[in-house]
Amino acid sequence: MAWSRDDMARRAAQELKDGFYVNLGIGIPTLVANHIPEGVDVTLQSENGMLGMGPFPYPDEVDADLINAGKQTITELRRSSYFNSADSFAMIRGGHIDLSILGAMEVSENGDIANWMIPGKMVKGMGGAMDLVAGVKRCLVTMDHTNRAGASKFLKSCTLPLTGQNCIAMVITDLGVFEREPGRKFRVSELAPDVTLDEVKAKTEADLNWE
Amino acid sequence: MSNKVYKTAAAALEGLTFDGMSVMAGGFGLCGIPENLIAALRDSGAQNITAISNNAGVDGFGLGLLLETRQIKKMVSSYVGENKEFERQYLAGELDLEFNPQGTLAERIRAGGAGIPGFYTKTGVGTVIAEGKPTREFDGESYIMETGLTCDVALVKAWRGDTQGNLQFKKTARNFNPMMATAGKVTVVEVDELVEVGSFDPNYIHTPGIFVQRIVEAECEKRIEKITTRERA
């Protein structure tokens, strides 16, 4: 059985190490916060200007001046700090964040990622995604293995405008976990329960190391 | 002592607005936007505005107000996903749009305000963002050149300010506001609370008053885009 969104988030959470500063993207990556392993202490960064993101507020605690990068109301923790956007991106671009978990529309076999625009159709913008993939020490993608039409999102090369080149070290999909060392091909390091290698091969356009 | 204090947002913009002007507006989403100054800018009737702001507001609020009235000619932003009218005008070719990665936008404004005309960054290398920009190698890695940004009028939202323009920001409403305060030929600030000089401990001033030319106290609606809460156990 393929992994659910929550399963993918739980698997991604295993990549968190004690003491990490982590930036979580919108969608499945946001769910990772619900699965931080016992005994692992991480500090979540929100690129709109906060370190130490707390949980959603109780209804009587909602503060319009306290939101996360997904524009949701949140709370602060004892460790929290606030800062301006230039300082926030100094953390990101200066290589001070340990791990970034992002969603993607496409990932290519050489670690390129596309997740910010569909020409002529969707105009949203890259927000902080280009800065994250260029500056964070390790970038990990969670995404469905195929799109709604059943076509592979794990490609030989991205068809959409790139967010970054050669920057993704790990991809977690509903079918499994794929990892690569710099300059190497992705290899299958884990399969979701009851998913076969043949099924993954059939649903993957990218040339992976299948051994 | 020069007087920086104005009674209304409209008075604070008096004499500063003109057709073809460039404006920066602070805020991330609807958090920390100078909502009264944006409404006053709309009422000024200035046309063909270039607006530099991380986002474009939402339909009917924030910079969305100036999109509705077609006063904006060009937006410089990192993310505009929450505004349908924006998407419609852009796809119809009625609006110019320059996407900047968020960190690049923040740094361009910081640099502009600090008198730095350009800088190199890794962000955007190998993407459409790099097209037409000079590149240079440092220690074997490729970087693209980005330019500093300034503007005719910076519209800033702060939590508290004193009559000399010293500012404190609140929580994540700080975002782009401190950099924009440095990058305006004229910087106009709206605050929740205007206090007398000497009210702040100088150790805890986020933006010194040198960057602020005009200040106005104004009540804000502070609309929230996504109210998310949890239940009490």
PDB file of N, CA and C in Angstrom, chain A residues 78-153:
ATOM      1  N   ARG A  78       9.131  29.554  24.419  1.00  0.00           N
ATOM      2  CA  ARG A  78      10.091  30.277  25.272  1.00  0.00           C
ATOM      3  C   ARG A  78      11.368  30.602  24.506  1.00  0.00           C
ATOM      4  N   ARG A  79      11.727  29.763  23.547  1.00  0.00           N
ATOM      5  CA  ARG A  79      12.979  29.959  22.808  1.00  0.00           C
ATOM      6  C   ARG A  79      12.832  30.906  21.621  1.00  0.00           C
ATOM      7  N   SER A  80      11.627  31.321  21.299  1.00  0.00           N
ATOM      8  CA  SER A  80      11.363  32.031  20.038  1.00  0.00           C
ATOM      9  C   SER A  80      12.123  33.343  19.913  1.00  0.00           C
ATOM     10  N   SER A  81      12.410  33.706  18.678  1.00  0.00           N
ATOM     11  CA  SER A  81      12.917  35.057  18.392  1.00  0.00           C
ATOM     12  C   SER A  81      12.269  35.555  17.114  1.00  0.00           C
ATOM     13  N   TYR A  82      12.160  36.862  17.005  1.00  0.00           N
ATOM     14  CA  TYR A  82      11.614  37.506  15.810  1.00  0.00           C
ATOM     15  C   TYR A  82      12.703  38.345  15.161  1.00  0.00           C
ATOM     16  N   PHE A  83      12.628  38.482  13.840  1.00  0.00           N
ATOM     17  CA  PHE A  83      13.650  39.246  13.116  1.00  0.00           C
ATOM     18  C   PHE A  83      13.071  39.681  11.790  1.00  0.00           C
ATOM     19  N   ASN A  84      13.809  40.555  11.090  1.00  0.00           N
ATOM     20  CA  ASN A  84      13.303  41.064   9.813  1.00  0.00           C
ATOM     21  C   ASN A  84      13.617  40.083   8.673  1.00  0.00           C
ATOM     22  N   SER A  85      13.076  40.349   7.492  1.00  0.00           N
ATOM     23  CA  SER A  85      13.201  39.427   6.355  1.00  0.00           C
ATOM     24  C   SER A  85      14.643  39.294   5.872  1.00  0.00           C
ATOM     25  N   ALA A  86      15.450  40.352   5.973  1.00  0.00           N
ATOM     26  CA  ALA A  86      16.848  40.259   5.528  1.00  0.00           C
ATOM     27  C   ALA A  86      17.625  39.325   6.462  1.00  0.00           C
ATOM     28  N   ASP A  87      17.403  39.441   7.762  1.00  0.00           N
ATOM     29  CA  ASP A  87      18.045  38.529   8.711  1.00  0.00           C
ATOM     30  C   ASP A  87      17.548  37.102   8.499  1.00  0.00           C
ATOM     31  N   SER A  88      16.249  36.976   8.217  1.00  0.00           N
ATOM     32  CA  SER A  88      15.670  35.656   8.004  1.00  0.00           C
ATOM     33  C   SER A  88      16.354  34.950   6.839  1.00  0.00           C
ATOM     34  N   PHE A  89      16.581  35.705   5.761  1.00  0.00           N
ATOM     35  CA  PHE A  89      17.206  35.090   4.592  1.00  0.00           C
ATOM     36  C   PHE A  89      18.724  35.044   4.710  1.00  0.00           C
ATOM     37  N   ALA A  90      19.294  35.778   5.661  1.00  0.00           N
ATOM     38  CA  ALA A  90      20.713  35.564   5.976  1.00  0.00           C
ATOM     39  C   ALA A  90      20.867  34.176   6.593  1.00  0.00           C
ATOM     40  N   MET A  91      19.896  33.758   7.401  1.00  0.00           N
ATOM     41  CA  MET A  91      19.922  32.401   7.971  1.00  0.00           C
ATOM     42  C   MET A  91      19.845  31.367   6.854  1.00  0.00           C
ATOM     43  N   ILE A  92      18.960  31.621   5.893  1.00  0.00           N
ATOM     44  CA  ILE A  92      18.714  30.662   4.813  1.00  0.00           C
ATOM     45  C   ILE A  92      19.844  30.687   3.791  1.00  0.00           C
ATOM     46  N   ARG A  93      20.172  31.866   3.279  1.00  0.00           N
ATOM     47  CA  ARG A  93      21.170  31.975   2.208  1.00  0.00           C
ATOM     48  C   ARG A  93      22.578  31.799   2.730  1.00  0.00           C
ATOM     49  N   GLY A  94      22.767  32.098   4.018  1.00  0.00           N
ATOM     50  CA  GLY A  94      24.101  31.983   4.604  1.00  0.00           C
ATOM     51  C   GLY A  94      24.440  30.579   5.072  1.00  0.00           C
ATOM     52  N   GLY A  95      23.538  29.626   4.830  1.00  0.00           N
ATOM     53  CA  GLY A  95      23.845  28.234   5.159  1.00  0.00           C
ATOM     54  C   GLY A  95      23.701  27.898   6.633  1.00  0.00           C
ATOM     55  N   HIS A  96      22.872  28.642   7.355  1.00  0.00           N
ATOM     56  CA  HIS A  96      22.723  28.394   8.797  1.00  0.00           C
ATOM     57  C   HIS A  96      21.571  27.444   9.123  1.00  0.00           C
ATOM     58  N   ILE A  97      20.728  27.151   8.138  1.00  0.00           N
ATOM     59  CA  ILE A  97      19.608  26.222   8.361  1.00  0.00           C
ATOM     60  C   ILE A  97      20.074  24.822   7.959  1.00  0.00           C
ATOM     61  N   ASP A  98      19.786  23.828   8.822  1.00  0.00           N
ATOM     62  CA  ASP A  98      20.292  22.478   8.588  1.00  0.00           C
ATOM     63  C   ASP A  98      19.509  21.719   7.532  1.00  0.00           C
ATOM     64  N   LEU A  99      18.192  21.899   7.508  1.00  0.00           N
ATOM     65  CA  LEU A  99      17.362  21.069   6.637  1.00  0.00           C
ATOM     66  C   LEU A  99      16.147  21.856   6.162  1.00  0.00           C
ATOM     67  N   SER A 100      15.855  21.717   4.866  1.00  0.00           N
ATOM     68  CA  SER A 100      14.645  22.314   4.300  1.00  0.00           C
ATOM     69  C   SER A 100      13.818  21.186   3.691  1.00  0.00           C
ATOM     70  N   ILE A 101      12.527  21.143   4.013  1.00  0.00           N
ATOM     71  CA  ILE A 101      11.643  20.133   3.430  1.00  0.00           C
ATOM     72  C   ILE A 101      10.619  20.874   2.573  1.00  0.00           C
ATOM     73  N   LEU A 102      10.611  20.539   1.268  1.00  0.00           N
ATOM     74  CA  LEU A 102       9.776  21.286   0.324  1.00  0.00           C
ATOM     75  C   LEU A 102       8.831  20.359  -0.430  1.00  0.00           C
ATOM     76  N   GLY A 103       7.756  20.929  -0.941  1.00  0.00           N
ATOM     77  CA  GLY A 103       6.918  20.237  -1.911  1.00  0.00           C
ATOM     78  C   GLY A 103       7.466  20.503  -3.301  1.00  0.00           C
ATOM     79  N   ALA A 104       7.051  19.721  -4.300  1.00  0.00           N
ATOM     80  CA  ALA A 104       7.544  19.940  -5.660  1.00  0.00           C
ATOM     81  C   ALA A 104       6.510  19.503  -6.687  1.00  0.00           C
ATOM     82  N   MET A 105       6.541  20.151  -7.835  1.00  0.00           N
ATOM     83  CA  MET A 105       5.742  19.698  -8.978  1.00  0.00           C
ATOM     84  C   MET A 105       6.541  18.688  -9.785  1.00  0.00           C
ATOM     85  N   GLU A 106       7.862  18.923  -9.878  1.00  0.00           N
ATOM     86  CA  GLU A 106       8.748  18.009 -10.601  1.00  0.00           C
ATOM     87  C   GLU A 106      10.128  17.984  -9.923  1.00  0.00           C
ATOM     88  N   VAL A 107      10.748  16.804  -9.936  1.00  0.00           N
ATOM     89  CA  VAL A 107      12.157  16.677  -9.552  1.00  0.00           C
ATOM     90  C   VAL A 107      12.840  15.904 -10.669  1.00  0.00           C
ATOM     91  N   SER A 108      14.066  16.284 -11.017  1.00  0.00           N
ATOM     92  CA  SER A 108      14.778  15.572 -12.078  1.00  0.00           C
ATOM     93  C   SER A 108      15.840  14.660 -11.492  1.00  0.00           C
ATOM     94  N   GLU A 109      16.347  13.763 -12.353  1.00  0.00           N
ATOM     95  CA  GLU A 109      17.299  12.759 -11.873  1.00  0.00           C
ATOM     96  C   GLU A 109      18.613  13.355 -11.392  1.00  0.00           C
ATOM     97  N   ASN A 110      18.920  14.583 -11.811  1.00  0.00           N
ATOM     98  CA  ASN A 110      20.153  15.213 -11.311  1.00  0.00           C
ATOM     99  C   ASN A 110      19.885  16.178 -10.155  1.00  0.00           C
ATOM    100  N   GLY A 111      18.704  16.068  -9.525  1.00  0.00           N
ATOM    101  CA  GLY A 111      18.445  16.857  -8.323  1.00  0.00           C
ATOM    102  C   GLY A 111      17.920  18.258  -8.579  1.00  0.00           C
ATOM    103  N   ASP A 112      17.491  18.557  -9.808  1.00  0.00           N
ATOM    104  CA  ASP A 112      16.823  19.843 -10.062  1.00  0.00           C
ATOM    105  C   ASP A 112      15.405  19.779  -9.506  1.00  0.00           C
ATOM    106  N   ILE A 113      14.854  20.929  -9.152  1.00  0.00           N
ATOM    107  CA  ILE A 113      13.477  20.987  -8.659  1.00  0.00           C
ATOM    108  C   ILE A 113      12.714  22.118  -9.350  1.00  0.00           C
ATOM    109  N   ALA A 114      11.433  21.857  -9.653  1.00  0.00           N
ATOM    110  CA  ALA A 114      10.523  22.887 -10.176  1.00  0.00           C
ATOM    111  C   ALA A 114       9.300  22.893  -9.282  1.00  0.00           C
ATOM    112  N   ASN A 115       9.009  24.023  -8.683  1.00  0.00           N
ATOM    113  CA  ASN A 115       7.829  24.077  -7.802  1.00  0.00           C
ATOM    114  C   ASN A 115       7.218  25.468  -7.683  1.00  0.00           C
ATOM    115  N   TRP A 116       7.476  26.350  -8.699  1.00  0.00           N
ATOM    116  CA  TRP A 116       6.962  27.714  -8.460  1.00  0.00           C
ATOM    117  C   TRP A 116       6.085  28.279  -9.566  1.00  0.00           C
ATOM    118  N   MET A 117       6.060  27.691 -10.736  1.00  0.00           N
ATOM    119  CA  MET A 117       5.174  28.273 -11.741  1.00  0.00           C
ATOM    120  C   MET A 117       4.861  27.322 -12.872  1.00  0.00           C
ATOM    121  N   ILE A 118       3.658  27.485 -13.450  1.00  0.00           N
ATOM    122  CA  ILE A 118       3.266  26.781 -14.665  1.00  0.00           C
ATOM    123  C   ILE A 118       2.974  27.875 -15.690  1.00  0.00           C
ATOM    124  N   PRO A 119       3.866  28.035 -16.701  1.00  0.00           N
ATOM    125  CA  PRO A 119       3.728  29.179 -17.615  1.00  0.00           C
ATOM    126  C   PRO A 119       2.324  29.270 -18.230  1.00  0.00           C
ATOM    127  N   GLY A 120       1.780  30.483 -18.227  1.00  0.00           N
ATOM    128  CA  GLY A 120       0.492  30.738 -18.845  1.00  0.00           C
ATOM    129  C   GLY A 120      -0.704  30.268 -18.043  1.00  0.00           C
ATOM    130  N   LYS A 121      -0.438  29.646 -16.909  1.00  0.00           N
ATOM    131  CA  LYS A 121      -1.537  29.008 -16.180  1.00  0.00           C
ATOM    132  C   LYS A 121      -1.574  29.388 -14.711  1.00  0.00           C
ATOM    133  N   MET A 122      -0.458  29.185 -14.052  1.00  0.00           N
ATOM    134  CA  MET A 122      -0.442  29.461 -12.625  1.00  0.00           C
ATOM    135  C   MET A 122       0.624  30.502 -12.319  1.00  0.00           C
ATOM    136  N   VAL A 123       0.194  31.620 -11.744  1.00  0.00           N
ATOM    137  CA  VAL A 123       1.119  32.693 -11.411  1.00  0.00           C
ATOM    138  C   VAL A 123       1.084  32.900  -9.910  1.00  0.00           C
ATOM    139  N   LYS A 124       1.981  32.283  -9.210  1.00  0.00           N
ATOM    140  CA  LYS A 124       2.000  32.462  -7.764  1.00  0.00           C
ATOM    141  C   LYS A 124       3.320  33.075  -7.304  1.00  0.00           C
ATOM    142  N   GLY A 125       4.416  32.566  -7.853  1.00  0.00           N
ATOM    143  CA  GLY A 125       5.711  33.091  -7.449  1.00  0.00           C
ATOM    144  C   GLY A 125       6.480  32.089  -6.615  1.00  0.00           C
ATOM    145  N   MET A 126       7.787  32.336  -6.487  1.00  0.00           N
ATOM    146  CA  MET A 126       8.658  31.375  -5.810  1.00  0.00           C
ATOM    147  C   MET A 126       8.728  31.622  -4.305  1.00  0.00           C
ATOM    148  N   GLY A 127       8.223  32.771  -3.848  1.00  0.00           N
ATOM    149  CA  GLY A 127       8.379  33.056  -2.417  1.00  0.00           C
ATOM    150  C   GLY A 127       9.822  32.850  -2.012  1.00  0.00           C
ATOM    151  N   GLY A 128      10.060  32.057  -0.962  1.00  0.00           N
ATOM    152  CA  GLY A 128      11.423  31.828  -0.493  1.00  0.00           C
ATOM    153  C   GLY A 128      12.053  30.551  -1.027  1.00  0.00           C
ATOM    154  N   ALA A 129      11.359  29.845  -1.936  1.00  0.00           N
ATOM    155  CA  ALA A 129      11.829  28.511  -2.351  1.00  0.00           C
ATOM    156  C   ALA A 129      13.196  28.545  -3.034  1.00  0.00           C
ATOM    157  N   MET A 130      13.441  29.534  -3.895  1.00  0.00           N
ATOM    158  CA  MET A 130      14.741  29.593  -4.590  1.00  0.00           C
ATOM    159  C   MET A 130      15.885  29.861  -3.613  1.00  0.00           C
ATOM    160  N   ASP A 131      15.605  30.674  -2.589  1.00  0.00           N
ATOM    161  CA  ASP A 131      16.624  30.955  -1.574  1.00  0.00           C
ATOM    162  C   ASP A 131      16.907  29.706  -0.749  1.00  0.00           C
ATOM    163  N   LEU A 132      15.842  28.977  -0.407  1.00  0.00           N
ATOM    164  CA  LEU A 132      16.007  27.763   0.412  1.00  0.00           C
ATOM    165  C   LEU A 132      16.852  26.730  -0.319  1.00  0.00           C
ATOM    166  N   VAL A 133      16.530  26.440  -1.586  1.00  0.00           N
ATOM    167  CA  VAL A 133      17.279  25.380  -2.279  1.00  0.00           C
ATOM    168  C   VAL A 133      18.703  25.816  -2.602  1.00  0.00           C
ATOM    169  N   ALA A 134      18.941  27.124  -2.664  1.00  0.00           N
ATOM    170  CA  ALA A 134      20.303  27.600  -2.945  1.00  0.00           C
ATOM    171  C   ALA A 134      21.159  27.659  -1.688  1.00  0.00           C
ATOM    172  N   GLY A 135      20.525  27.804  -0.522  1.00  0.00           N
ATOM    173  CA  GLY A 135      21.326  28.110   0.657  1.00  0.00           C
ATOM    174  C   GLY A 135      21.309  27.105   1.799  1.00  0.00           C
ATOM    175  N   VAL A 136      20.247  26.311   1.908  1.00  0.00           N
ATOM    176  CA  VAL A 136      20.129  25.407   3.059  1.00  0.00           C
ATOM    177  C   VAL A 136      21.055  24.202   2.867  1.00  0.00           C
ATOM    178  N   LYS A 137      21.619  23.694   3.988  1.00  0.00           N
ATOM    179  CA  LYS A 137      22.628  22.636   3.910  1.00  0.00           C
ATOM    180  C   LYS A 137      22.108  21.386   3.207  1.00  0.00           C
ATOM    181  N   ARG A 138      20.860  20.962   3.504  1.00  0.00           N
ATOM    182  CA  ARG A 138      20.316  19.746   2.902  1.00  0.00           C
ATOM    183  C   ARG A 138      18.848  19.990   2.560  1.00  0.00           C
ATOM    184  N   CYS A 139      18.461  19.670   1.321  1.00  0.00           N
ATOM    185  CA  CYS A 139      17.081  19.897   0.878  1.00  0.00           C
ATOM    186  C   CYS A 139      16.430  18.570   0.501  1.00  0.00           C
ATOM    187  N   LEU A 140      15.223  18.411   1.000  1.00  0.00           N
ATOM    188  CA  LEU A 140      14.485  17.158   0.870  1.00  0.00           C
ATOM    189  C   LEU A 140      13.106  17.489   0.295  1.00  0.00           C
ATOM    190  N   VAL A 141      12.637  16.681  -0.633  1.00  0.00           N
ATOM    191  CA  VAL A 141      11.320  16.925  -1.241  1.00  0.00           C
ATOM    192  C   VAL A 141      10.336  15.840  -0.811  1.00  0.00           C
ATOM    193  N   THR A 142       9.128  16.243  -0.473  1.00  0.00           N
ATOM    194  CA  THR A 142       8.020  15.290  -0.340  1.00  0.00           C
ATOM    195  C   THR A 142       7.017  15.621  -1.436  1.00  0.00           C
ATOM    196  N   MET A 143       6.631  14.607  -2.193  1.00  0.00           N
ATOM    197  CA  MET A 143       5.651  14.830  -3.264  1.00  0.00           C
ATOM    198  C   MET A 143       5.009  13.495  -3.662  1.00  0.00           C
ATOM    199  N   ASP A 144       3.858  13.562  -4.327  1.00  0.00           N
ATOM    200  CA  ASP A 144       3.283  12.350  -4.916  1.00  0.00           C
ATOM    201  C   ASP A 144       4.192  11.911  -6.058  1.00  0.00           C
ATOM    202  N   HIS A 145       4.291  10.600  -6.255  1.00  0.00           N
ATOM    203  CA  HIS A 145       5.208  10.100  -7.282  1.00  0.00           C
ATOM    204  C   HIS A 145       4.714  10.456  -8.688  1.00  0.00           C
ATOM    205  N   THR A 146       3.388  10.477  -8.850  1.00  0.00           N
ATOM    206  CA  THR A 146       2.805  10.804 -10.162  1.00  0.00           C
ATOM    207  C   THR A 146       1.779  11.924 -10.002  1.00  0.00           C
ATOM    208  N   ASN A 147       1.464  12.589 -11.108  1.00  0.00           N
ATOM    209  CA  ASN A 147       0.434  13.632 -11.048  1.00  0.00           C
ATOM    210  C   ASN A 147      -0.953  13.011 -11.197  1.00  0.00           C
ATOM    211  N   ARG A 148      -1.975  13.856 -11.205  1.00  0.00           N
ATOM    212  CA  ARG A 148      -3.357  13.333 -11.241  1.00  0.00           C
ATOM    213  C   ARG A 148      -3.631  12.515 -12.493  1.00  0.00           C
ATOM    214  N   ALA A 149      -2.913  12.840 -13.568  1.00  0.00           N
ATOM    215  CA  ALA A 149      -3.107  12.095 -14.818  1.00  0.00           C
ATOM    216  C   ALA A 149      -2.303  10.798 -14.828  1.00  0.00           C
ATOM    217  N   GLY A 150      -1.548  10.560 -13.742  1.00  0.00           N
ATOM    218  CA  GLY A 150      -0.777   9.326 -13.646  1.00  0.00           C
ATOM    219  C   GLY A 150       0.628   9.427 -14.220  1.00  0.00           C
ATOM    220  N   ALA A 151       1.025  10.612 -14.672  1.00  0.00           N
ATOM    221  CA  ALA A 151       2.362  10.787 -15.252  1.00  0.00           C
ATOM    222  C   ALA A 151       3.402  11.004 -14.151  1.00  0.00           C
ATOM    223  N   SER A 152       4.600  10.499 -14.384  1.00  0.00           N
ATOM    224  CA  SER A 152       5.679  10.594 -13.412  1.00  0.00           C
ATOM    225  C   SER A 152       6.055  12.054 -13.130  1.00  0.00           C
ATOM    226  N   LYS A 153       6.278  12.358 -11.842  1.00  0.00           N
ATOM    227  CA  LYS A 153       6.796  13.687 -11.478  1.00  0.00           C
ATOM    228  C   LYS A 153       8.303  13.624 -11.239  1.00  0.00           C
TER     229      LYS A 153
END
